[in-house]
Amino acid sequence: MSPAFDIDPTRGQVMITRFECPSFFAMVVVVVLHARIKRQVAQLAEGYLGAVMLRDWRARTVLSMSLWRDLDSVYSMGSVPRHIYASRVPHRLGINTRAGVFCYAGDWRQVMFGAGQPKPSPLEFPTDDR
């Protein structure tokens, strides 16, 4: 059995950024900045659907995961002043960062089992006239 992937950057994106902090203080800075940035991103970025942050205090690691309507939407982060400012902070605090953009690859039945009919992305709305 061969899974069927249907990669389509217009049907939703997930951006994941990992922050590996050298100290508790640096981690608190990342958490506070994330909360401040999230509000402005929701106001100014086109196609932003939401974000969540996972924290591992013991390992001093933060994962920021955001959902976007399509790949072009991810680029709208460049129009968010707080994000532009905050993107320079981790390096100054010695925080190692990694990020990846993950594209919609198809309905779970198709991806896992190579079966089923194509379905809309869970990030698509029933009528796409937003």
GROMACS .gro file of N, CA, C and O in nm, residues 27-119:
model
  372
   27MET      N    1   1.376   3.215   2.878
   27MET     CA    2   1.252   3.148   2.845
   27MET      C    3   1.131   3.235   2.882
   27MET      O    4   1.034   3.243   2.805
   28VAL      N    5   1.138   3.301   2.996
   28VAL     CA    6   1.029   3.390   3.035
   28VAL      C    7   1.014   3.504   2.934
   28VAL      O    8   0.903   3.541   2.896
   29VAL      N    9   1.126   3.556   2.885
   29VAL     CA   10   1.121   3.661   2.783
   29VAL      C   11   1.049   3.610   2.658
   29VAL      O   12   0.963   3.679   2.602
   30VAL      N   13   1.080   3.489   2.614
   30VAL     CA   14   1.015   3.432   2.495
   30VAL      C   15   0.865   3.418   2.518
   30VAL      O   16   0.784   3.453   2.431
   31VAL      N   17   0.826   3.369   2.634
   31VAL     CA   18   0.684   3.350   2.665
   31VAL      C   19   0.609   3.484   2.665
   31VAL      O   20   0.501   3.497   2.606
   32VAL      N   21   0.668   3.586   2.727
   32VAL     CA   22   0.604   3.717   2.732
   32VAL      C   23   0.597   3.780   2.592
   32VAL      O   24   0.493   3.833   2.552
   33LEU      N   25   0.705   3.772   2.517
   33LEU     CA   26   0.705   3.827   2.381
   33LEU      C   27   0.600   3.758   2.295
   33LEU      O   28   0.530   3.822   2.216
   34HIS      N   29   0.591   3.627   2.308
   34HIS     CA   30   0.492   3.552   2.229
   34HIS      C   31   0.351   3.602   2.256
   34HIS      O   32   0.273   3.624   2.163
   35ALA      N   33   0.318   3.626   2.383
   35ALA     CA   34   0.185   3.673   2.418
   35ALA      C   35   0.159   3.812   2.359
   35ALA      O   36   0.050   3.839   2.306
   36ARG      N   37   0.257   3.899   2.364
   36ARG     CA   38   0.241   4.035   2.309
   36ARG      C   39   0.231   4.032   2.157
   36ARG      O   40   0.151   4.104   2.098
   37ILE      N   41   0.312   3.951   2.093
   37ILE     CA   42   0.314   3.944   1.947
   37ILE      C   43   0.184   3.884   1.894
   37ILE      O   44   0.130   3.929   1.793
   38LYS      N   45   0.134   3.782   1.962
   38LYS     CA   46   0.016   3.710   1.916
   38LYS      C   47  -0.103   3.803   1.893
   38LYS      O   48  -0.174   3.792   1.793
   39ARG      N   49  -0.123   3.899   1.982
   39ARG     CA   50  -0.235   3.993   1.967
   39ARG      C   51  -0.220   4.079   1.842
   39ARG      O   52  -0.315   4.098   1.767
   40GLN      N   53  -0.098   4.130   1.819
   40GLN     CA   54  -0.078   4.217   1.703
   40GLN      C   55  -0.083   4.136   1.573
   40GLN      O   56  -0.133   4.185   1.472
   41VAL      N   57  -0.035   4.014   1.575
   41VAL     CA   58  -0.043   3.929   1.456
   41VAL      C   59  -0.189   3.905   1.421
   41VAL      O   60  -0.228   3.914   1.304
   42ALA      N   61  -0.271   3.877   1.521
   42ALA     CA   62  -0.415   3.854   1.496
   42ALA      C   63  -0.480   3.977   1.434
   42ALA      O   64  -0.571   3.965   1.351
   43GLN      N   65  -0.433   4.097   1.470
   43GLN     CA   66  -0.492   4.220   1.417
   43GLN      C   67  -0.441   4.254   1.277
   43GLN      O   68  -0.516   4.303   1.194
   44LEU      N   69  -0.311   4.229   1.250
   44LEU     CA   70  -0.250   4.282   1.129
   44LEU      C   71  -0.219   4.180   1.019
   44LEU      O   72  -0.210   4.217   0.902
   45ALA      N   73  -0.199   4.055   1.054
   45ALA     CA   74  -0.156   3.955   0.955
   45ALA      C   75  -0.277   3.896   0.882
   45ALA      O   76  -0.374   3.853   0.944
   46GLU      N   77  -0.269   3.893   0.750
   46GLU     CA   78  -0.374   3.832   0.668
   46GLU      C   79  -0.362   3.680   0.675
   46GLU      O   80  -0.252   3.626   0.667
   47GLY      N   81  -0.473   3.611   0.689
   47GLY     CA   82  -0.472   3.466   0.684
   47GLY      C   83  -0.428   3.395   0.810
   47GLY      O   84  -0.417   3.273   0.813
   48TYR      N   85  -0.404   3.469   0.918
   48TYR     CA   86  -0.365   3.409   1.046
   48TYR      C   87  -0.490   3.348   1.110
   48TYR      O   88  -0.593   3.414   1.121
   49LEU      N   89  -0.480   3.222   1.152
   49LEU     CA   90  -0.596   3.154   1.210
   49LEU      C   91  -0.584   3.130   1.360
   49LEU      O   92  -0.683   3.110   1.427
   50GLY      N   93  -0.462   3.130   1.412
   50GLY     CA   94  -0.443   3.110   1.555
   50GLY      C   95  -0.307   3.052   1.585
   50GLY      O   96  -0.235   3.009   1.495
   51ALA      N   97  -0.273   3.052   1.714
   51ALA     CA   98  -0.144   2.998   1.756
   51ALA      C   99  -0.155   2.942   1.897
   51ALA      O  100  -0.244   2.978   1.974
   52VAL      N  101  -0.063   2.854   1.926
   52VAL     CA  102  -0.053   2.796   2.060
   52VAL      C  103   0.095   2.780   2.092
   52VAL      O  104   0.179   2.767   2.003
   53MET      N  105   0.125   2.783   2.220
   53MET     CA  106   0.263   2.769   2.264
   53MET      C  107   0.273   2.654   2.363
   53MET      O  108   0.191   2.641   2.454
   54LEU      N  109   0.371   2.568   2.341
   54LEU     CA  110   0.401   2.460   2.436
   54LEU      C  111   0.531   2.494   2.507
   54LEU      O  112   0.628   2.536   2.443
   55ARG      N  113   0.533   2.477   2.638
   55ARG     CA  114   0.651   2.510   2.717
   55ARG      C  115   0.700   2.387   2.793
   55ARG      O  116   0.621   2.319   2.857
   56ASP      N  117   0.830   2.363   2.788
   56ASP     CA  118   0.893   2.260   2.869
   56ASP      C  119   0.992   2.333   2.959
   56ASP      O  120   1.106   2.360   2.920
   57TRP      N  121   0.945   2.368   3.078
   57TRP     CA  122   1.026   2.450   3.169
   57TRP      C  123   1.155   2.379   3.209
   57TRP      O  124   1.259   2.443   3.223
   58ARG      N  125   1.147   2.250   3.229
   58ARG     CA  126   1.266   2.176   3.272
   58ARG      C  127   1.376   2.179   3.166
   58ARG      O  128   1.493   2.194   3.197
   59ALA      N  129   1.336   2.164   3.039
   59ALA     CA  130   1.433   2.165   2.929
   59ALA      C  131   1.455   2.307   2.873
   59ALA      O  132   1.535   2.325   2.781
   60ARG      N  133   1.382   2.406   2.929
   60ARG     CA  134   1.391   2.545   2.884
   60ARG      C  135   1.369   2.557   2.733
   60ARG      O  136   1.445   2.622   2.662
   61THR      N  137   1.263   2.492   2.687
   61THR     CA  138   1.230   2.490   2.544
   61THR      C  139   1.086   2.536   2.523
   61THR      O  140   0.996   2.496   2.598
   62VAL      N  141   1.066   2.619   2.421
   62VAL     CA  142   0.933   2.667   2.385
   62VAL      C  143   0.908   2.630   2.239
   62VAL      O  144   0.995   2.647   2.154
   63LEU      N  145   0.789   2.577   2.211
   63LEU     CA  146   0.743   2.554   2.074
   63LEU      C  147   0.627   2.648   2.047
   63LEU      O  148   0.529   2.648   2.122
   64SER      N  149   0.637   2.727   1.942
   64SER     CA  150   0.529   2.814   1.900
   64SER      C  151   0.473   2.755   1.771
   64SER      O  152   0.547   2.738   1.674
   65MET      N  153   0.343   2.726   1.770
   65MET     CA  154   0.279   2.668   1.652
   65MET      C  155   0.166   2.759   1.608
   65MET      O  156   0.078   2.790   1.688
   66SER      N  157   0.170   2.802   1.483
   66SER     CA  158   0.065   2.889   1.431
   66SER      C  159   0.004   2.829   1.305
   66SER      O  160   0.070   2.759   1.229
   67LEU      N  161  -0.124   2.858   1.287
   67LEU     CA  162  -0.200   2.810   1.171
   67LEU      C  163  -0.225   2.926   1.076
   67LEU      O  164  -0.261   3.036   1.119
   68TRP      N  165  -0.211   2.896   0.948
   68TRP     CA  166  -0.227   2.998   0.844
   68TRP      C  167  -0.315   2.943   0.732
   68TRP      O  168  -0.308   2.825   0.700
   69ARG      N  169  -0.393   3.032   0.672
   69ARG     CA  170  -0.486   2.992   0.566
   69ARG      C  171  -0.412   2.934   0.446
   69ARG      O  172  -0.454   2.836   0.387
   70ASP      N  173  -0.300   2.996   0.405
   70ASP     CA  174  -0.223   2.949   0.291
   70ASP      C  175  -0.079   2.997   0.305
   70ASP      O  176  -0.046   3.070   0.398
   71LEU      N  177   0.006   2.955   0.213
   71LEU     CA  178   0.148   2.990   0.222
   71LEU      C  179   0.171   3.140   0.211
   71LEU      O  180   0.254   3.197   0.282
   72ASP      N  181   0.098   3.208   0.125
   72ASP     CA  182   0.114   3.353   0.112
   72ASP      C  183   0.085   3.424   0.244
   72ASP      O  184   0.146   3.527   0.275
   73SER      N  185  -0.007   3.371   0.323
   73SER     CA  186  -0.041   3.432   0.452
   73SER      C  187   0.078   3.435   0.547
   73SER      O  188   0.093   3.530   0.624
   74VAL      N  189   0.161   3.332   0.543
   74VAL     CA  190   0.276   3.325   0.633
   74VAL      C  191   0.365   3.448   0.614
   74VAL      O  192   0.419   3.503   0.710
   75TYR      N  193   0.376   3.495   0.491
   75TYR     CA  194   0.461   3.612   0.462
   75TYR      C  195   0.406   3.741   0.522
   75TYR      O  196   0.479   3.839   0.535
   76SER      N  197   0.279   3.744   0.559
   76SER     CA  198   0.223   3.866   0.617
   76SER      C  199   0.279   3.896   0.755
   76SER      O  200   0.259   4.004   0.809
   77MET      N  201   0.353   3.802   0.814
   77MET     CA  202   0.421   3.827   0.943
   77MET      C  203   0.519   3.943   0.927
   77MET      O  204   0.549   4.013   1.023
   78GLY      N  205   0.569   3.966   0.806
   78GLY     CA  206   0.661   4.075   0.781
   78GLY      C  207   0.598   4.212   0.793
   78GLY      O  208   0.669   4.313   0.796
   79SER      N  209   0.466   4.218   0.805
   79SER     CA  210   0.397   4.346   0.821
   79SER      C  211   0.354   4.370   0.966
   79SER      O  212   0.277   4.461   0.993
   80VAL      N  213   0.406   4.288   1.058
   80VAL     CA  214   0.371   4.301   1.200
   80VAL      C  215   0.491   4.359   1.274
   80VAL      O  216   0.590   4.289   1.298
   81PRO      N  217   0.485   4.488   1.312
   81PRO     CA  218   0.601   4.552   1.375
   81PRO      C  219   0.656   4.479   1.498
   81PRO      O  220   0.778   4.466   1.513
   82ARG      N  221   0.568   4.431   1.586
   82ARG     CA  222   0.618   4.361   1.705
   82ARG      C  223   0.693   4.234   1.669
   82ARG      O  224   0.790   4.197   1.735
   83HIS      N  225   0.649   4.164   1.565
   83HIS     CA  226   0.719   4.043   1.524
   83HIS      C  227   0.856   4.077   1.468
   83HIS      O  228   0.954   4.007   1.495
   84ILE      N  229   0.864   4.182   1.391
   84ILE     CA  230   0.993   4.223   1.334
   84ILE      C  231   1.091   4.256   1.446
   84ILE      O  232   1.206   4.209   1.446
   85TYR      N  233   1.046   4.332   1.546
   85TYR     CA  234   1.132   4.366   1.659
   85TYR      C  235   1.172   4.239   1.737
   85TYR      O  236   1.288   4.217   1.767
   86ALA      N  237   1.071   4.159   1.771
   86ALA     CA  238   1.095   4.042   1.856
   86ALA      C  239   1.182   3.937   1.788
   86ALA      O  240   1.250   3.860   1.856
   87SER      N  241   1.182   3.933   1.656
   87SER     CA  242   1.262   3.832   1.586
   87SER      C  243   1.412   3.852   1.608
   87SER      O  244   1.491   3.761   1.586
   88ARG      N  245   1.451   3.970   1.654
   88ARG     CA  246   1.592   3.998   1.681
   88ARG      C  247   1.634   3.965   1.824
   88ARG      O  248   1.753   3.958   1.853
   89VAL      N  249   1.538   3.944   1.912
   89VAL     CA  250   1.566   3.924   2.055
   89VAL      C  251   1.632   3.789   2.086
   89VAL      O  252   1.729   3.785   2.161
   90PRO      N  253   1.584   3.677   2.031
   90PRO     CA  254   1.643   3.548   2.070
   90PRO      C  255   1.795   3.541   2.052
   90PRO      O  256   1.866   3.492   2.141
   91HIS      N  257   1.845   3.588   1.942
   91HIS     CA  258   1.990   3.583   1.919
   91HIS      C  259   2.066   3.661   2.026
   91HIS      O  260   2.169   3.615   2.077
   92ARG      N  261   2.012   3.777   2.064
   92ARG     CA  262   2.075   3.860   2.168
   92ARG      C  263   2.079   3.791   2.303
   92ARG      O  264   2.167   3.819   2.384
   93LEU      N  265   1.982   3.703   2.329
   93LEU     CA  266   1.976   3.632   2.457
   93LEU      C  267   2.042   3.494   2.452
   93LEU      O  268   2.034   3.419   2.548
   94GLY      N  269   2.103   3.461   2.340
   94GLY     CA  270   2.169   3.331   2.326
   94GLY      C  271   2.072   3.216   2.306
   94GLY      O  272   2.107   3.100   2.332
   95ILE      N  273   1.954   3.244   2.258
   95ILE     CA  274   1.852   3.141   2.236
   95ILE      C  275   1.872   3.082   2.097
   95ILE      O  276   1.880   3.155   1.998
   96ASN      N  277   1.880   2.950   2.089
   96ASN     CA  278   1.886   2.882   1.959
   96ASN      C  279   1.744   2.864   1.907
   96ASN      O  280   1.656   2.821   1.981
   97THR      N  281   1.724   2.898   1.781
   97THR     CA  282   1.591   2.884   1.721
   97THR      C  283   1.598   2.799   1.595
   97THR      O  284   1.700   2.796   1.526
   98ARG      N  285   1.489   2.729   1.570
   98ARG     CA  286   1.468   2.655   1.446
   98ARG      C  287   1.322   2.670   1.412
   98ARG      O  288   1.237   2.676   1.500
   99ALA      N  289   1.292   2.674   1.283
   99ALA     CA  290   1.152   2.687   1.242
   99ALA      C  291   1.127   2.607   1.116
   99ALA      O  292   1.219   2.584   1.037
  100GLY      N  293   1.003   2.566   1.098
  100GLY     CA  294   0.964   2.494   0.978
  100GLY      C  295   0.822   2.528   0.940
  100GLY      O  296   0.739   2.561   1.025
  101VAL      N  297   0.795   2.521   0.811
  101VAL     CA  298   0.661   2.544   0.759
  101VAL      C  299   0.611   2.410   0.706
  101VAL      O  300   0.678   2.346   0.625
  102PHE      N  301   0.494   2.369   0.752
  102PHE     CA  302   0.439   2.239   0.716
  102PHE      C  303   0.312   2.258   0.636
  102PHE      O  304   0.220   2.326   0.677
  103CYS      N  305   0.308   2.196   0.522
  103CYS     CA  306   0.202   2.215   0.423
  103CYS      C  307   0.097   2.104   0.433
  103CYS      O  308   0.129   1.989   0.463
  104TYR      N  309  -0.026   2.139   0.402
  104TYR     CA  310  -0.134   2.041   0.396
  104TYR      C  311  -0.101   1.933   0.293
  104TYR      O  312  -0.063   1.964   0.180
  105ALA      N  313  -0.110   1.806   0.333
  105ALA     CA  314  -0.071   1.695   0.245
  105ALA      C  315  -0.188   1.605   0.206
  105ALA      O  316  -0.168   1.505   0.140
  106GLY      N  317  -0.308   1.638   0.248
  106GLY     CA  318  -0.423   1.559   0.210
  106GLY      C  319  -0.502   1.508   0.329
  106GLY      O  320  -0.461   1.518   0.444
  107ASP      N  321  -0.618   1.452   0.299
  107ASP     CA  322  -0.704   1.392   0.400
  107ASP      C  323  -0.630   1.277   0.470
  107ASP      O  324  -0.554   1.204   0.407
  108TRP      N  325  -0.652   1.260   0.598
  108TRP     CA  326  -0.580   1.159   0.675
  108TRP      C  327  -0.598   1.018   0.619
  108TRP      O  328  -0.506   0.937   0.621
  109ARG      N  329  -0.715   0.987   0.564
  109ARG     CA  330  -0.737   0.853   0.510
  109ARG      C  331  -0.650   0.830   0.386
  109ARG      O  332  -0.598   0.721   0.366
  110GLN      N  333  -0.634   0.934   0.306
  110GLN     CA  334  -0.548   0.922   0.188
  110GLN      C  335  -0.402   0.909   0.229
  110GLN      O  336  -0.328   0.827   0.176
  111VAL      N  337  -0.359   0.995   0.321
  111VAL     CA  338  -0.218   0.996   0.361
  111VAL      C  339  -0.181   0.867   0.433
  111VAL      O  340  -0.078   0.806   0.404
  112MET      N  341  -0.264   0.821   0.525
  112MET     CA  342  -0.231   0.704   0.605
  112MET      C  343  -0.255   0.572   0.532
  112MET      O  344  -0.179   0.477   0.549
  113PHE      N  345  -0.362   0.566   0.454
  113PHE     CA  346  -0.402   0.438   0.398
  113PHE      C  347  -0.416   0.438   0.246
  113PHE      O  348  -0.446   0.334   0.187
  114GLY      N  349  -0.399   0.552   0.182
  114GLY     CA  350  -0.414   0.559   0.037
  114GLY      C  351  -0.556   0.535  -0.009
  114GLY      O  352  -0.580   0.490  -0.120
  115ALA      N  353  -0.653   0.564   0.078
  115ALA     CA  354  -0.793   0.536   0.046
  115ALA      C  355  -0.879   0.658   0.074
  115ALA      O  356  -0.837   0.751   0.141
  116GLY      N  357  -1.000   0.654   0.024
  116GLY     CA  358  -1.096   0.760   0.051
  116GLY      C  359  -1.093   0.869  -0.055
  116GLY      O  360  -1.001   0.878  -0.136
  117GLN      N  361  -1.194   0.947  -0.053
  117GLN     CA  362  -1.208   1.058  -0.148
  117GLN      C  363  -1.138   1.182  -0.091
  117GLN      O  364  -1.133   1.200   0.029
  118PRO      N  365  -1.087   1.266  -0.180
  118PRO     CA  366  -1.026   1.391  -0.132
  118PRO      C  367  -1.127   1.473  -0.052
  118PRO      O  368  -1.243   1.482  -0.089
  119LYS      N  369  -1.082   1.526   0.059
  119LYS     CA  370  -1.166   1.608   0.146
  119LYS      C  371  -1.103   1.746   0.159
  119LYS      O  372  -0.984   1.762   0.140
   0.00000   0.00000   0.00000
